[in-house]
CSV table of C-alpha atoms and ligand atoms in Angstrom, one decimal:
chain,number,residue,atom,x,y,z
A,213,MET,CA,-0.2,0.1,0.0
A,214,VAL,CA,1.5,3.4,-1.3
A,215,ARG,CA,0.3,6.2,1.0
A,216,VAL,CA,0.3,9.3,-0.6
A,217,ALA,CA,0.2,12.9,0.6
A,218,VAL,CA,-1.2,15.7,-2.2
A,219,ALA,CA,1.0,19.2,-2.0
A,220,GLY,CA,-1.7,22.3,-3.3
A,221,ALA,CA,-5.2,21.4,-3.3
A,222,GLY,CA,-5.8,24.1,-6.3
A,223,THR,CA,-7.0,23.7,-9.8
A,224,PHE,CA,-4.9,20.7,-10.7
A,225,GLY,CA,-4.1,19.2,-7.2
A,226,ARG,CA,-8.1,18.4,-7.1
A,227,ASN,CA,-7.3,16.6,-9.7
A,228,HIS,CA,-4.8,14.8,-8.1
A,229,LEU,CA,-7.1,14.1,-5.2
A,230,ARG,CA,-9.8,12.9,-7.3
A,231,VAL,CA,-7.4,10.2,-9.7
A,232,LEU,CA,-6.0,9.2,-6.2
A,233,ARG,CA,-9.2,8.4,-4.3
A,234,GLU,CA,-10.5,6.6,-7.7
A,235,LEU,CA,-7.2,4.5,-7.5
A,236,GLU,CA,-7.9,3.9,-3.5
A,237,ALA,CA,-11.1,3.1,-4.3
A,238,ALA,CA,-10.7,0.6,-7.3
A,239,GLY,CA,-8.0,-1.4,-4.6
A,240,LEU,CA,-4.8,-0.6,-6.7
A,241,GLY,CA,-3.0,-0.1,-3.8
A,242,VAL,CA,-2.6,3.1,-3.1
A,243,ALA,CA,-4.3,5.0,0.0
A,244,LEU,CA,-4.8,9.2,0.0
A,245,ALA,CA,-3.4,9.9,2.9
A,246,ALA,CA,-3.2,13.8,3.5
A,247,ALA,CA,-2.7,17.2,2.1
A,248,VAL,CA,-1.4,20.3,2.1
A,249,GLU,CA,-2.9,23.5,1.3
A,250,PRO,CA,-2.6,26.8,3.0
A,251,ASP,CA,-5.9,28.7,1.9
A,252,SER,CA,-8.2,27.7,4.4
A,253,ALA,CA,-11.7,27.4,2.0
A,254,ARG,CA,-9.6,25.2,-0.3
A,255,ALA,CA,-8.3,23.2,3.0
A,256,ALA,CA,-11.8,23.1,4.3
A,257,GLU,CA,-12.7,21.9,1.1
A,258,ALA,CA,-10.4,19.3,0.7
A,259,ALA,CA,-10.8,17.8,4.1
A,260,ALA,CA,-14.5,17.3,3.7
A,261,GLN,CA,-14.9,16.1,0.8
A,262,TYR,CA,-11.9,13.2,0.9
A,263,ARG,CA,-12.2,13.0,4.4
A,264,ILE,CA,-8.5,13.6,5.0
A,265,PRO,CA,-6.2,15.7,7.1
A,266,VAL,CA,-5.3,18.6,5.2
A,267,TYR,CA,-2.4,21.1,6.6
A,268,ALA,CA,-1.9,24.3,6.1
A,269,SER,CA,2.1,23.9,5.4
A,270,ILE,CA,4.8,21.4,4.7
A,271,ASP,CA,6.2,21.7,8.0
A,272,GLU,CA,3.2,21.0,9.6
A,273,LEU,CA,2.6,17.8,7.6
A,274,LEU,CA,5.9,16.7,7.9
A,275,ALA,CA,5.2,17.5,12.2
A,276,ALA,CA,2.3,15.3,12.1
A,277,ARG,CA,4.6,12.2,11.7
A,278,LEU,CA,1.8,10.2,9.4
A,279,GLU,CA,3.3,7.6,7.4
A,280,LEU,CA,4.0,8.4,3.9
A,281,HIS,CA,5.2,7.0,0.9
A,282,ALA,CA,5.2,9.6,-1.7
A,283,ALA,CA,3.5,13.0,-2.6
A,284,THR,CA,2.1,14.8,-5.6
A,285,VAL,CA,3.2,18.3,-6.0
A,286,ALA,CA,0.2,20.7,-7.6
A,287,VAL,CA,1.5,24.0,-6.3
A,288,PRO,CA,2.8,26.8,-8.0
A,289,THR,CA,5.5,26.9,-10.5
A,290,VAL,CA,7.6,29.2,-8.6
A,291,GLU,CA,6.9,26.6,-5.4
A,292,HIS,CA,8.1,23.8,-6.5
A,293,HIS,CA,11.4,23.6,-5.6
A,294,ALA,CA,10.9,24.4,-1.9
A,295,VAL,CA,8.0,22.2,-1.7
A,296,ALA,CA,9.7,19.3,-3.2
A,297,SER,CA,12.9,19.9,-1.9
A,298,ALA,CA,11.2,19.5,1.8
A,299,LEU,CA,9.5,16.5,0.8
A,300,LEU,CA,12.3,14.8,-0.6
A,301,ASP,CA,14.3,15.5,2.7
A,302,ALA,CA,11.6,14.0,4.2
A,303,GLY,CA,12.2,10.7,2.2
A,304,LEU,CA,9.1,10.7,-0.3
A,305,ASP,CA,9.1,9.9,-3.6
A,306,LEU,CA,7.6,12.2,-5.4
A,307,LEU,CA,5.3,13.3,-8.7
A,308,VAL,CA,6.1,16.8,-9.7
A,309,GLU,CA,3.5,19.1,-11.9
A,310,LYS,CA,4.9,20.3,-14.9
A,311,PRO,CA,6.8,22.5,-15.6
A,312,PHE,CA,9.4,20.6,-13.2
A,313,ALA,CA,10.7,24.0,-11.6
A,314,ALA,CA,11.3,27.4,-12.2
A,315,SER,CA,15.0,27.4,-13.2
A,316,LEU,CA,17.4,25.1,-14.1
A,317,ALA,CA,19.7,25.6,-10.9
A,318,GLU,CA,16.2,24.5,-8.6
A,319,ALA,CA,15.8,21.6,-11.2
A,320,ASP,CA,19.4,20.4,-10.8
A,321,ASP,CA,18.7,20.5,-7.0
A,322,LEU,CA,16.0,18.3,-7.1
A,323,ILE,CA,17.7,16.3,-9.5
A,324,GLU,CA,20.8,15.8,-7.1
A,325,LYS,CA,18.6,15.5,-3.8
A,326,ALA,CA,16.5,12.7,-5.2
A,327,GLU,CA,19.8,10.8,-6.8
A,328,LYS,CA,21.7,11.4,-3.4
A,329,ARG,CA,18.6,10.0,-1.3
A,330,GLY,CA,17.6,7.1,-3.9
A,331,ARG,CA,13.9,8.6,-4.3
A,332,ILE,CA,11.6,8.3,-7.5
A,333,VAL,CA,10.8,12.2,-8.7
A,334,GLN,CA,9.0,12.0,-12.1
A,335,PRO,CA,7.8,15.7,-13.5
A,336,GLY,CA,4.0,15.6,-13.9
A,337,HIS,CA,4.4,15.6,-18.3
A,338,LEU,CA,1.2,13.8,-18.3
A,339,GLU,CA,0.9,14.2,-22.5
A,340,HIS,CA,3.1,10.8,-22.6
A,341,PHE,CA,0.1,9.5,-20.9
A,342,ASN,CA,-2.2,10.5,-23.4
A,343,PRO,CA,-3.8,7.2,-25.0
A,344,ALA,CA,-3.5,8.9,-28.7
A,345,VAL,CA,0.7,9.3,-27.6
A,346,LEU,CA,1.1,6.0,-26.4
A,347,ALA,CA,-0.6,4.6,-29.5
A,348,VAL,CA,1.9,6.4,-31.8
A,349,GLU,CA,5.3,5.7,-30.1
A,350,PRO,CA,5.8,2.3,-31.7
A,351,ARG,CA,5.0,3.5,-34.8
A,352,LEU,CA,7.6,6.3,-35.2
A,353,ARG,CA,9.8,6.6,-38.0
A,354,TYR,CA,11.8,9.6,-38.8
A,355,PRO,CA,9.8,13.0,-38.0
A,356,MET,CA,11.1,15.8,-39.9
A,357,PHE,CA,8.6,18.7,-39.4
A,358,PHE,CA,6.0,19.4,-36.3
A,359,GLU,CA,3.6,21.6,-35.9
A,360,ALA,CA,1.8,21.6,-32.7
A,361,HIS,CA,-0.9,24.1,-31.4
A,362,ARG,CA,-1.6,24.5,-28.1
A,363,LEU,CA,-4.6,26.9,-27.4
A,364,SER,CA,-6.9,27.9,-24.7
A,365,VAL,CA,-9.6,30.6,-23.7
A,366,PHE,CA,-7.9,32.7,-20.9
A,367,THR,CA,-8.9,31.9,-17.2
A,368,PRO,CA,-7.1,33.9,-14.6
A,369,ARG,CA,-4.9,30.5,-13.7
A,370,SER,CA,-1.2,29.8,-13.5
A,371,LEU,CA,-0.4,33.5,-14.1
A,372,ASP,CA,2.7,33.3,-12.1
A,373,VAL,CA,4.2,31.9,-15.3
A,374,ASP,CA,4.5,32.8,-19.2
A,375,VAL,CA,2.4,30.6,-21.8
A,376,ILE,CA,5.8,28.9,-22.4
A,377,LEU,CA,5.7,27.3,-18.9
A,378,ASP,CA,2.0,27.0,-18.6
A,379,LEU,CA,1.0,25.2,-22.0
A,380,MET,CA,3.8,24.9,-24.4
A,381,ILE,CA,5.8,23.1,-22.3
A,382,HIS,CA,3.8,20.0,-22.7
A,383,ASP,CA,4.3,20.2,-26.5
A,384,LEU,CA,7.8,21.0,-26.0
A,385,ASP,CA,8.5,17.7,-23.8
A,386,ILE,CA,6.5,15.8,-26.4
A,387,VAL,CA,8.8,16.6,-29.4
A,388,LEU,CA,12.2,16.3,-27.7
A,389,ALA,CA,11.0,13.2,-27.2
A,390,PHE,CA,9.9,12.1,-30.4
A,391,ALA,CA,12.5,14.0,-32.2
A,392,ALA,CA,15.4,12.7,-30.3
A,393,SER,CA,18.2,15.1,-31.4
A,394,PRO,CA,19.8,18.2,-29.5
A,395,VAL,CA,18.0,21.5,-30.1
A,396,ARG,CA,20.5,23.6,-32.7
A,397,GLU,CA,18.5,27.1,-33.3
A,398,VAL,CA,15.6,28.9,-31.5
A,399,ARG,CA,13.4,31.6,-33.1
A,400,ALA,CA,11.1,32.8,-31.1
A,401,VAL,CA,8.1,35.9,-30.5
A,402,GLY,CA,5.4,36.3,-27.8
A,403,LEU,CA,3.5,38.8,-26.7
A,404,PRO,CA,1.7,39.8,-23.3
A,405,VAL,CA,-2.2,40.3,-24.4
A,406,VAL,CA,-4.4,40.2,-21.2
A,407,SER,CA,-1.6,39.3,-17.9
A,408,PRO,CA,1.8,40.9,-17.8
A,409,LYS,CA,3.4,37.7,-18.9
A,410,VAL,CA,3.6,35.9,-22.6
A,411,ASP,CA,0.2,34.9,-23.5
A,412,ILE,CA,0.7,33.8,-27.3
A,413,ALA,CA,4.0,32.7,-28.5
A,414,ASN,CA,4.8,31.3,-31.9
A,415,VAL,CA,8.4,29.4,-31.9
A,416,ARG,CA,10.6,27.7,-34.4
A,417,VAL,CA,12.9,25.0,-33.3
A,418,GLU,CA,15.7,23.2,-35.5
A,419,PHE,CA,17.2,20.1,-33.9
A,420,ASP,CA,20.7,19.0,-34.8
A,421,SER,CA,18.8,16.2,-37.0
A,422,GLY,CA,17.5,18.6,-39.7
A,423,CYS,CA,14.0,18.2,-37.9
A,424,VAL,CA,12.1,21.1,-37.7
A,425,ALA,CA,9.5,22.1,-35.2
A,426,ASN,CA,6.6,24.9,-35.1
A,427,PHE,CA,5.0,25.8,-31.9
A,428,THR,CA,1.9,28.1,-31.2
A,429,ALA,CA,0.3,28.3,-27.5
A,430,SER,CA,-1.9,30.8,-26.5
A,431,ARG,CA,-4.1,31.0,-23.3
A,432,VAL,CA,-6.2,34.2,-25.1
A,433,SER,CA,-7.6,32.1,-27.5
A,434,THR,CA,-11.4,32.0,-28.4
A,435,GLU,CA,-11.5,28.1,-28.6
A,436,ARG,CA,-9.6,25.1,-27.3
A,437,VAL,CA,-7.1,23.5,-29.1
A,438,ARG,CA,-4.7,20.4,-28.5
A,439,LYS,CA,-2.8,19.4,-31.3
A,440,LEU,CA,0.3,17.6,-32.8
A,441,ARG,CA,1.1,16.9,-36.2
A,442,PHE,CA,4.1,15.6,-38.1
A,443,PHE,CA,5.3,14.9,-41.5
A,444,GLU,CA,7.8,12.1,-41.9
A,445,PRO,CA,8.7,10.5,-45.2
A,446,HIS,CA,6.1,9.5,-47.1
A,447,GLN,CA,3.6,9.9,-43.6
A,448,TYR,CA,1.7,12.4,-42.1
A,449,VAL,CA,0.7,12.0,-38.6
A,450,SER,CA,-2.0,14.0,-36.3
A,451,ILE,CA,-2.7,13.7,-32.7
A,452,ASP,CA,-5.4,15.2,-31.1
A,453,TYR,CA,-5.0,15.6,-27.3
A,454,ALA,CA,-8.0,16.8,-26.7
A,455,ARG,CA,-9.9,13.7,-28.3
A,456,ARG,CA,-7.3,11.4,-27.4
A,457,ASP,CA,-6.9,10.1,-31.2
A,458,LEU,CA,-4.8,9.6,-33.9
A,459,LEU,CA,-4.7,9.5,-37.8
A,460,ILE,CA,-2.4,8.5,-39.8
A,461,VAL,CA,-2.0,9.1,-43.4
A,462,ARG,CA,0.6,7.1,-45.5
A,463,MET,CA,1.5,7.5,-48.9
A,464,ASP,CA,1.7,4.3,-51.0
A,465,GLY,CA,1.7,5.8,-54.8
A,466,LYS,CA,1.2,8.6,-56.4
A,467,ILE,CA,-0.7,11.2,-55.1
A,468,SER,CA,-2.9,14.4,-56.9
A,469,PRO,CA,-1.6,17.6,-56.3
A,470,GLU,CA,-4.7,18.6,-54.9
A,471,LEU,CA,-4.1,16.2,-51.9
A,472,ALA,CA,-0.3,17.0,-51.8
A,473,ALA,CA,-1.3,20.8,-51.1
A,474,ALA,CA,-4.1,19.6,-48.4
A,475,LEU,CA,-1.8,17.5,-46.3
A,476,ALA,CA,1.5,20.2,-47.3
A,477,ALA,CA,-1.5,22.8,-45.0
A,478,GLY,CA,-2.3,20.5,-42.4
A,479,LYS,CA,-5.8,20.2,-43.2
A,480,LEU,CA,-6.5,16.6,-43.1
A,481,ASP,CA,-7.8,15.6,-39.9
A,482,ALA,CA,-10.0,12.7,-38.9
A,483,ALA,CA,-13.9,14.6,-39.1
A,484,ALA,CA,-12.7,16.0,-42.4
A,485,LEU,CA,-12.1,12.4,-44.1
A,486,THR,CA,-14.7,10.9,-46.0
A,487,GLY,CA,-12.7,7.9,-47.4
A,488,PRO,CA,-9.5,6.8,-48.9
A,489,ALA,CA,-8.0,8.9,-51.9
A,490,PRO,CA,-5.9,7.6,-54.6
A,491,GLY,CA,-2.1,7.3,-53.4
A,492,LEU,CA,-3.1,7.4,-49.2
A,493,SER,CA,-4.1,5.1,-47.0
A,494,PHE,CA,-5.5,6.1,-44.0
A,495,VAL,CA,-5.0,4.8,-41.1
A,496,LYS,CA,-7.0,5.4,-37.5
A,497,PRO,CA,-5.2,3.0,-35.1
A,498,GLU,CA,-6.9,1.8,-32.0
A,499,VAL,CA,-6.7,4.1,-29.3
A,500,SER,CA,-7.0,2.3,-25.4
A,501,PRO,CA,-9.1,4.5,-23.5
A,502,GLY,CA,-8.2,6.3,-20.4
A,503,GLU,CA,-7.6,9.4,-18.6
A,504,PRO,CA,-4.0,10.7,-19.0
A,505,LEU,CA,-3.5,11.8,-15.3
A,506,ARG,CA,-5.0,8.7,-14.2
A,507,LEU,CA,-2.2,6.7,-16.1
A,508,GLU,CA,0.1,8.5,-15.2
A,509,MET,CA,-0.2,8.5,-11.3
A,510,GLU,CA,-0.7,4.7,-12.1
A,511,SER,CA,3.0,4.6,-13.7
A,512,PHE,CA,4.2,7.0,-11.0
A,513,LEU,CA,3.3,4.5,-8.3
A,514,ASP,CA,4.2,1.7,-10.2
A,515,SER,CA,8.0,3.4,-10.0
A,516,VAL,CA,7.6,3.8,-6.5
A,517,ARG,CA,6.6,0.2,-5.9
A,518,THR,CA,9.3,-1.6,-8.2
A,519,ARG,CA,12.0,1.2,-7.9
A,520,ARG,CA,11.9,1.5,-11.5
A,521,PRO,CA,12.6,4.9,-13.1
A,522,PRO,CA,9.5,6.4,-14.1
A,523,ARG,CA,8.5,6.4,-17.4
A,524,VAL,CA,9.4,10.5,-17.3
A,525,THR,CA,12.2,11.1,-16.0
A,526,ALA,CA,13.5,14.2,-13.8
A,527,ARG,CA,16.0,14.7,-16.6
A,528,GLN,CA,13.1,14.7,-19.2
A,529,GLY,CA,11.5,17.6,-17.0
A,530,ARG,CA,14.8,19.7,-17.3
A,531,ALA,CA,15.3,19.3,-21.0
A,532,ALA,CA,11.7,20.8,-21.6
A,533,LEU,CA,12.5,23.3,-18.9
A,534,GLU,CA,15.8,24.0,-20.5
A,535,LEU,CA,14.2,24.4,-24.0
A,536,ALA,CA,11.5,26.7,-22.5
A,537,LEU,CA,13.9,29.0,-20.8
A,538,GLU,CA,15.9,29.3,-24.1
A,539,ILE,CA,12.6,30.2,-25.6
A,540,GLN,CA,12.1,32.7,-23.3
A,541,SER,CA,14.9,34.3,-23.7
A,542,THR,CA,15.0,34.3,-27.7
A,543,MET,CA,11.6,35.9,-27.1
A,544,ALA,CA,12.9,38.9,-25.0
A,545,ALA,CA,15.8,39.6,-27.5
A,546,HIS,CA,12.9,39.7,-30.3
A,547,ALA,CA,11.0,41.9,-28.0
A,548,CYS,CA,13.9,44.1,-28.1
A,549,ARG,CA,14.9,44.2,-31.6
A,550,ALA,CA,11.2,44.8,-32.2
A,551,GLY,CA,11.2,47.9,-30.2
A,552,LEU,CA,8.5,46.3,-27.5
A,553,ALA,CA,10.6,46.5,-24.7
A,554,ASP,CA,8.3,48.8,-22.9
A,555,PHE,CA,6.1,46.0,-22.7
A,556,PHE,CA,7.5,43.3,-21.5
A,557,ALA,CA,11.3,42.5,-21.9
A,558,ARG,CA,14.5,43.9,-20.4
A,559,CYS,CA,16.8,45.0,-23.1
A,560,PRO,CA,20.4,45.2,-22.7
B,854,LIG,N1,-0.2,18.8,-16.3
B,854,LIG,C1,-1.3,19.5,-16.5
B,854,LIG,O1,-1.9,19.5,-17.1
B,854,LIG,C2,-1.7,20.5,-15.4
B,854,LIG,C3,-2.5,21.8,-15.7
B,854,LIG,C4,-2.7,23.1,-14.7
B,854,LIG,C5,-2.1,22.9,-14.1
B,854,LIG,N2,-0.8,22.4,-14.0
B,854,LIG,C6,0.3,22.1,-13.0
B,854,LIG,O2,0.0,22.5,-11.6
B,854,LIG,C7,0.6,23.1,-10.4
B,854,LIG,C8,-0.7,24.2,-9.5
B,854,LIG,O3,-1.3,24.5,-10.7
B,854,LIG,P1,-2.9,24.9,-10.7
B,854,LIG,O4,-3.3,25.2,-11.9
B,854,LIG,O5,-3.4,24.2,-9.9
B,854,LIG,O6,-2.8,26.5,-9.4
B,854,LIG,P2,-3.5,27.0,-8.4
B,854,LIG,O7,-3.4,28.1,-7.8
B,854,LIG,O8,-4.8,26.9,-8.8
B,854,LIG,O9,-3.4,26.1,-7.1
B,854,LIG,C9,-2.3,26.0,-6.3
B,854,LIG,C10,-2.2,25.7,-5.0
B,854,LIG,O10,-0.9,25.4,-4.1
B,854,LIG,C11,-1.4,26.3,-3.1
B,854,LIG,N3,-0.3,26.6,-2.3
B,854,LIG,C12,0.7,27.3,-2.6
B,854,LIG,N4,1.4,27.4,-1.8
B,854,LIG,C13,1.2,26.1,-1.4
B,854,LIG,C14,2.5,25.4,-0.7
B,854,LIG,N5,3.9,26.1,-0.1
B,854,LIG,N6,2.1,24.2,0.3
B,854,LIG,C15,1.0,23.7,-0.4
B,854,LIG,N7,-0.1,24.4,-1.0
B,854,LIG,C16,0.5,25.2,-1.6
B,854,LIG,C17,-2.1,26.8,-3.4
B,854,LIG,O11,-3.0,27.9,-2.5
B,854,LIG,C18,-3.3,26.9,-4.4
B,854,LIG,O12,-4.6,26.1,-3.8
B,854,LIG,C19,1.5,24.5,-11.3
B,854,LIG,O13,2.6,23.8,-11.6
B,854,LIG,C20,0.9,24.2,-12.8
B,854,LIG,O14,1.8,24.2,-14.2
B,854,LIG,C21,-0.1,21.4,-14.5
């Protein structure tokens, strides 16, 4: 029985609480043992709903000397390091929400602490557990061009970070894993729109392999989009993270110029397709159903029990953060060149 505490019972921490309780109720060898939440209204709500002790601080949780094996960290990103550090020092295995930390120095410190203490630390990059991503992994060939779109309607949450660390980091992490090549060059533009931080950004990353990835992320959109499309020689793959589905288009022969243009514009998706076209085969691989957060938690708990490295390692969390931070400084340099420094960047 793995006894788990949740740090942070805010918007996303509530999902951690729910999923852990669901796993407990399903008899999967886990017990939701406690939570930490400084906001008294949220703390009272979590205590009443889950019938667990909810403490106002990590110090109070640790002082209670409960039997605990692991914790999940769903506090604001700027607090990840302080909270995760204290829990690691207390000997717990951790699932730390994305982005792994607010700086590389903090990420390195957590990795070093975890290694020294032999603790599991898994960053919460839950798209790795999206059933569509799980289904595409064994079919990956040689992706050379990615197009990622992650758009959200504005809500006043996660404003301690910009849209890169809030949303785009999910796609950075997946593309880093799929491209499997060091980053050669980053170009980026981003603007604050509603919040004081960058709310919308477009980024182009080129890898040593020659692979290129375009990322667009917005938290001030009128619609919610979660899509990753990529092209491989003679193959096009479209992942819809929100629908958790996957479409593969294979070019088996000659295709018409009209179809080639539609493919190049990324306009083919499962909903738009009515049937196979000459030269193309459309494959909609079976995608097992499942909530990514639940699959992520199950995987984390499996690592806690077996001591096998987590499916998503702390170093992967660090790599995604490193690319995100490089994008931020490239965006700031662009803002300076464009005369936008007064709005959000500091120029040399
Ligand atoms: N994986 C995902 O898809 C996903 C989605 C949303 C948020 N997140 C991540 O989850 C984290 C939390 O985001 P959110 O939207 O829930 O934020 P939130 O502000 O709604 O909730 C954070 C909660 O943490 C509490 N808190 C602050 N300091 C604390 C401390 N020292 N100890 C314990 N609790 C503390 C706050 O009172 C608040 O209730 C962020 O890192 C965010 O990036 C991940």
